[in-house]
Tab-separated table of C-alpha atoms in Angstrom:
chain	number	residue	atom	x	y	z
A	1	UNK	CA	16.457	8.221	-5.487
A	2	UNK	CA	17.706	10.770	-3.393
A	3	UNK	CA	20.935	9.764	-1.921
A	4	UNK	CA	19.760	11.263	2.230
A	5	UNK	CA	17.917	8.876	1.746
A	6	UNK	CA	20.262	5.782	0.807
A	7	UNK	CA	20.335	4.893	4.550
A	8	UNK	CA	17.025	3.200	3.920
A	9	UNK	CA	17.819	0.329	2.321
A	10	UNK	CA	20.753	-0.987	4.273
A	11	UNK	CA	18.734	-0.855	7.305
A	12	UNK	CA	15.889	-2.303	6.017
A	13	UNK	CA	18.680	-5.413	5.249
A	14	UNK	CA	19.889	-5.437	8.718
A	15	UNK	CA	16.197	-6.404	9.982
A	16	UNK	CA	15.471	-8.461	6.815
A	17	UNK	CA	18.547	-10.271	5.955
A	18	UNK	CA	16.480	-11.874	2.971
A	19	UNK	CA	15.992	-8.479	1.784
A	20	UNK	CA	16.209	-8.023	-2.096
A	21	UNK	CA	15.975	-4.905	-3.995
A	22	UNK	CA	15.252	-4.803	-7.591
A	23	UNK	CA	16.329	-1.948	-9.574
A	24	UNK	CA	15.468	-2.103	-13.705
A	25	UNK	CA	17.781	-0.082	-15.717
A	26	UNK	CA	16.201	2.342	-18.382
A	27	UNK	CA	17.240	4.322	-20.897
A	28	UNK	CA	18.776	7.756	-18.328
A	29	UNK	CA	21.082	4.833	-17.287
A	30	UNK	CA	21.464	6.750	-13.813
A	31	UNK	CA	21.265	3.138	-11.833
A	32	UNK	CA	24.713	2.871	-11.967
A	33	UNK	CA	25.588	5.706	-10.034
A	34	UNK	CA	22.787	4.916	-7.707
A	35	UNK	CA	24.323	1.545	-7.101
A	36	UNK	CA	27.614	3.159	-6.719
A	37	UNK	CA	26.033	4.812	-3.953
A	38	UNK	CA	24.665	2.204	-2.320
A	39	UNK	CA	27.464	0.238	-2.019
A	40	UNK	CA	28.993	2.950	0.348
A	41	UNK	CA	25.824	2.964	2.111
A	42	UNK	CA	25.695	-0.843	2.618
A	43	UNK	CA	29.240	-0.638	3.575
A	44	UNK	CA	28.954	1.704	6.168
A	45	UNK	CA	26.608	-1.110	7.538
A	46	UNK	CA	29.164	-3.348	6.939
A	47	UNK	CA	27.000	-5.422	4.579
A	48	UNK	CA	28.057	-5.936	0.470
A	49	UNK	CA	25.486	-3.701	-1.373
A	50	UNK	CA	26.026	-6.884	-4.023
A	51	UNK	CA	24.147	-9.463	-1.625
A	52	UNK	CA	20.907	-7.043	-1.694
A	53	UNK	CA	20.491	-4.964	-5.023
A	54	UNK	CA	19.952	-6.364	-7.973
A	55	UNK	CA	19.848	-4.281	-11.025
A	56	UNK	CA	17.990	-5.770	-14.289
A	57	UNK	CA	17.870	-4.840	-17.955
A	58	UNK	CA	14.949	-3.118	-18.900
A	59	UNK	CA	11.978	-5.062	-18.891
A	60	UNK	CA	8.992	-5.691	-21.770
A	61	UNK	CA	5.678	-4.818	-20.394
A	62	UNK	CA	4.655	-8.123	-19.418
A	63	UNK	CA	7.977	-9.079	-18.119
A	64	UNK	CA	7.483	-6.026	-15.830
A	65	UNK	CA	4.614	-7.079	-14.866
A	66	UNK	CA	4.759	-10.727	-14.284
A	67	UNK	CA	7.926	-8.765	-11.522
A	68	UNK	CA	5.346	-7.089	-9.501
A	69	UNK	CA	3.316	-9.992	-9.409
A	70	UNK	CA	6.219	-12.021	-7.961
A	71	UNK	CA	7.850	-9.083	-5.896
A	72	UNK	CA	6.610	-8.925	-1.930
A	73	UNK	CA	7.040	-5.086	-1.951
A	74	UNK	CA	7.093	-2.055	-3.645
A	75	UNK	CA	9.075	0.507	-2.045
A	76	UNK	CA	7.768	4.151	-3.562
A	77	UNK	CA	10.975	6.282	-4.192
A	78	UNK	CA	10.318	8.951	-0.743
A	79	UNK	CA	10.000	12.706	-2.205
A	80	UNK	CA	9.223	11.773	-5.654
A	81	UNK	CA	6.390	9.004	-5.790
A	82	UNK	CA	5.794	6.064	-8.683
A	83	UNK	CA	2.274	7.482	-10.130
A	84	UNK	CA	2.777	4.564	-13.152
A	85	UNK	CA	4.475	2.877	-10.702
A	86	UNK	CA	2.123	2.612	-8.066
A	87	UNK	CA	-0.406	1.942	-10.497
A	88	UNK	CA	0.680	-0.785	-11.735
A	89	UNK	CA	1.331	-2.138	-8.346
A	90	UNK	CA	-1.785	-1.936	-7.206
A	91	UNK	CA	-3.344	-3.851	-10.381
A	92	UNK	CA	-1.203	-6.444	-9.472
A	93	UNK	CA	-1.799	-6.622	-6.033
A	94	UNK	CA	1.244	-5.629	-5.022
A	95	UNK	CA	1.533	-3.840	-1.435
A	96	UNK	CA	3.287	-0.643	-1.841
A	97	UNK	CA	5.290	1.140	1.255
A	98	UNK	CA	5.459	5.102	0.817
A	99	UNK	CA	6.525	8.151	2.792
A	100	UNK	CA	4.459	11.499	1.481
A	101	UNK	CA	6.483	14.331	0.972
A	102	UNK	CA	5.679	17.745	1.265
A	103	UNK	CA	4.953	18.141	-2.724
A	104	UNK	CA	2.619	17.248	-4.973
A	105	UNK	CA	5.086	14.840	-6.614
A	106	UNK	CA	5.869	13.069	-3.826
A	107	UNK	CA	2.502	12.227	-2.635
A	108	UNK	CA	1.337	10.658	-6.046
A	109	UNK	CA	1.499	7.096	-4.350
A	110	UNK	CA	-0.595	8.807	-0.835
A	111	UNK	CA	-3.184	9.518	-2.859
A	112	UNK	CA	-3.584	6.418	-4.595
A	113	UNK	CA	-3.585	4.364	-1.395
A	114	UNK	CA	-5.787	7.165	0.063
A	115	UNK	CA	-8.028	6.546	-2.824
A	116	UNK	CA	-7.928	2.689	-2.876
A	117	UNK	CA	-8.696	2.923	1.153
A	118	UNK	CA	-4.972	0.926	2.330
A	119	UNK	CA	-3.756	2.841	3.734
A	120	UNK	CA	-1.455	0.641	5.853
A	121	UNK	CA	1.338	1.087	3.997
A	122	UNK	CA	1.408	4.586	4.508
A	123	UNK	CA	4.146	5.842	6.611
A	124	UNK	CA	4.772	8.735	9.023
A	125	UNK	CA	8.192	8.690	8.895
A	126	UNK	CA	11.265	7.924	7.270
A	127	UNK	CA	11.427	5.167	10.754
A	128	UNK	CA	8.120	4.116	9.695
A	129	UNK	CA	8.625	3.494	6.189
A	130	UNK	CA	12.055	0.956	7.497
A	131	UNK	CA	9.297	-0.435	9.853
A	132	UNK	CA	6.511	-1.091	7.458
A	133	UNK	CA	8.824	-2.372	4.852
A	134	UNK	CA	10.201	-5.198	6.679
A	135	UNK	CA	7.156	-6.036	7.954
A	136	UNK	CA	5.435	-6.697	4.980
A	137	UNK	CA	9.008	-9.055	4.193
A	138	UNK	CA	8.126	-11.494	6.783
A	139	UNK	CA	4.871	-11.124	7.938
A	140	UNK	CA	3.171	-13.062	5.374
A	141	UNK	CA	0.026	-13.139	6.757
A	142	UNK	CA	-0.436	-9.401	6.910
A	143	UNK	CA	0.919	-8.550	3.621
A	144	UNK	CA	-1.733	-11.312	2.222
A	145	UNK	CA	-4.219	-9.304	3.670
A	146	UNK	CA	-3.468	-6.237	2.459
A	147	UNK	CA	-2.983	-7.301	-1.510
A	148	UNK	CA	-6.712	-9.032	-1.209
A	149	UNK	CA	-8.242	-6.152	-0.085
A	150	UNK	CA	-6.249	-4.053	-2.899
A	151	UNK	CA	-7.769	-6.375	-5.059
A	152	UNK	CA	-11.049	-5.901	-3.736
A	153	UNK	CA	-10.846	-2.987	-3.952
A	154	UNK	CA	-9.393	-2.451	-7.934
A	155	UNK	CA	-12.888	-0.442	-8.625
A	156	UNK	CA	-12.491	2.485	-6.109
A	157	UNK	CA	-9.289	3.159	-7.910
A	158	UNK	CA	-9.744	2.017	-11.503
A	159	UNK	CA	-13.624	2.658	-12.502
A	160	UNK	CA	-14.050	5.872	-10.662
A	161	UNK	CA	-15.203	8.586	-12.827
A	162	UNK	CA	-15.862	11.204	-10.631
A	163	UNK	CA	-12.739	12.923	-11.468
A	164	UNK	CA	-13.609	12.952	-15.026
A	165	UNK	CA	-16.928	14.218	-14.362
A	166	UNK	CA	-15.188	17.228	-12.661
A	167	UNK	CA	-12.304	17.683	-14.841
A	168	UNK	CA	-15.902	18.101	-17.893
A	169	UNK	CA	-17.364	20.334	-15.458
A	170	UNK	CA	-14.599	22.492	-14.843
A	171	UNK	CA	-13.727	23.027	-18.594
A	172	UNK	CA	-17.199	23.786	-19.751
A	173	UNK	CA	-17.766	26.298	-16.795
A	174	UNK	CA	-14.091	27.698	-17.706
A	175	UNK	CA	-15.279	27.785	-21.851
A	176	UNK	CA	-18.708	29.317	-21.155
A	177	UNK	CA	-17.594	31.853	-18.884
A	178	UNK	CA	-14.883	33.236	-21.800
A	179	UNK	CA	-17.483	33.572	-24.050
């Protein structure tokens, strides 16, 4: 969570006022200090970070999970994207807004949507990413619709093996040609 980009969720609140935004502690125990950041942020908007963010203990696996699966959105973290994260949204469904950055490791989450074929939730711009986010808050219809067809679409992302079959080709290639 980078803090230029702190500005994000504030305004996201001012267009969704029930706006929520989970944060699960871990074991770096940096949320603090990102909520401590926030708050100025939400109080330059004159809104109290406290009535949005929400920060949780860690969770067990299924109690993580059974969060996504009651969650609206996941918002990928812009310039460093959720590759477990997203991963685990998509298995359950869950519609995930995201902003690819100019490196590899923030374009984990692009190429999973890429991959799945959603790309929907993929935004353009920092504007884009507010836009698409609140969106998918109250347009229930339309976020419905994207979670089916990331459901239907589970095998594209989660039983191809092409990859594999690459990754095998590659290393024999690279072994045989070293001997």
């Amino acid at each position: 969570y980078l803090p230029q980009h702190d500005f994000i969720y504030p305004e996201i609140a001012l267009r969704q006022k029930s706006a929520k935004f989970i944060f699960i502690e871990r074991k770096l125990s940096f949320e603090g200090k990102l909520l401590e950041r926030l708050a100025g942020e939400f109080e330059k908007y004159g809104l109290n970070a406290d009535d949005y963010c929400i920060l949780l203990p860690a969770q067990s696996l299924k109690d993580y999970l059974m969060l996504m699966m009651l969650v609206d959105v996941n918002l990928d973290t812009i310039g460093f994207s959720g590759g477990h994260t997203t991963f685990d949204a998509v298995a359950c469904g869950l519609p995930t807004v995201t902003y690819p950055g100019e490196f590899m490791r923030g374009r984990q989450s692009y190429g999973i949507l890429k991959v799945l074929g959603v790309e929907d939730t993929i935004a353009t711009s920092l504007e884009h990413y507010i836009e698409i986010a609140v969106r998918l808050g109250y347009d229930v219809q339309w976020r419905e619709g994207i979670k089916r067809r990331m459901l239907e679409r589970h095998d594209f992302l989660f039983e191809d093996t092409e990859c594999v079959k690459a990754l095998d080709q590659f290393l024999t290639q690279a072994i045989l040609e070293k001997m």
